[in-house]
Coordinates of C-alpha atoms in Angstrom, one line a residue:
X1234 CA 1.4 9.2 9.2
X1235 CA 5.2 9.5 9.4
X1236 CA 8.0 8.0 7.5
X1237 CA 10.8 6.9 8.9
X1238 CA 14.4 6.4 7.3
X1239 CA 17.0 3.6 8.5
X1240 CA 20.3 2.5 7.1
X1241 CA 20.9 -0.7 6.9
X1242 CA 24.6 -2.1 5.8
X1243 CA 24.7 0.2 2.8
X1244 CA 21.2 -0.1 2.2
X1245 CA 19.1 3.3 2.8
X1246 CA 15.7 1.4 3.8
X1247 CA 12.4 3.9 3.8
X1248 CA 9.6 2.7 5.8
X1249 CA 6.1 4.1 5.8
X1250 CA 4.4 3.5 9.0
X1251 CA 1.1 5.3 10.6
X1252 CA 0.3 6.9 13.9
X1253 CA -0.1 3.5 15.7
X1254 CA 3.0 1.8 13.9
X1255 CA 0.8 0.1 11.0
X1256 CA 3.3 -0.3 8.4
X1257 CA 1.3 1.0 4.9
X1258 CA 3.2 -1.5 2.9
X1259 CA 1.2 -4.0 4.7
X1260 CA -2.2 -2.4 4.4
X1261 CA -2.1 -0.5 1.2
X1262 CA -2.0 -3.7 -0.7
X1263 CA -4.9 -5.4 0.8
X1264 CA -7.4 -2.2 0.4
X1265 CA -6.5 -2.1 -3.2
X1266 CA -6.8 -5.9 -3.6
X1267 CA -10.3 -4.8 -1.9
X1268 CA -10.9 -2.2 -4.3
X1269 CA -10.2 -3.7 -7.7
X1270 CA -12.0 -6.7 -6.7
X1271 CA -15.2 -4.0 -6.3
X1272 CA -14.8 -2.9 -9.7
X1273 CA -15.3 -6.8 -11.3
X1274 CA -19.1 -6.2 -11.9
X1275 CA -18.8 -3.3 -13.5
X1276 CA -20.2 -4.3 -17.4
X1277 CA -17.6 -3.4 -19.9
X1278 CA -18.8 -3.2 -23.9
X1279 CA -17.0 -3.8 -26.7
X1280 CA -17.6 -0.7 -29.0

């Protein structure tokens, strides 16, 4: 993984991207969607 820094018009923009240029804010949400959605069946009880 690397990050990156650009500035853009006054606007310091930090980009996390990994060794083949997959940005992270693109797949980090979708594998933790993924991830919560695993943990619906999990039986919660009221005490």
């Amino acid at each position: 993984e690397a990050i990156y820094e650009f500035e853009v018009q006054d606007m310091p923009v930090t980009v996390a991207v990994d060794s083949t240029g997959t940005s992270v804010h693109n797949t980090g949400p979708k594998e933790w969607a993924a991830k919560i959605e695993s943990l619906k069946n999990i039986p919660v009880t009221v005490a």
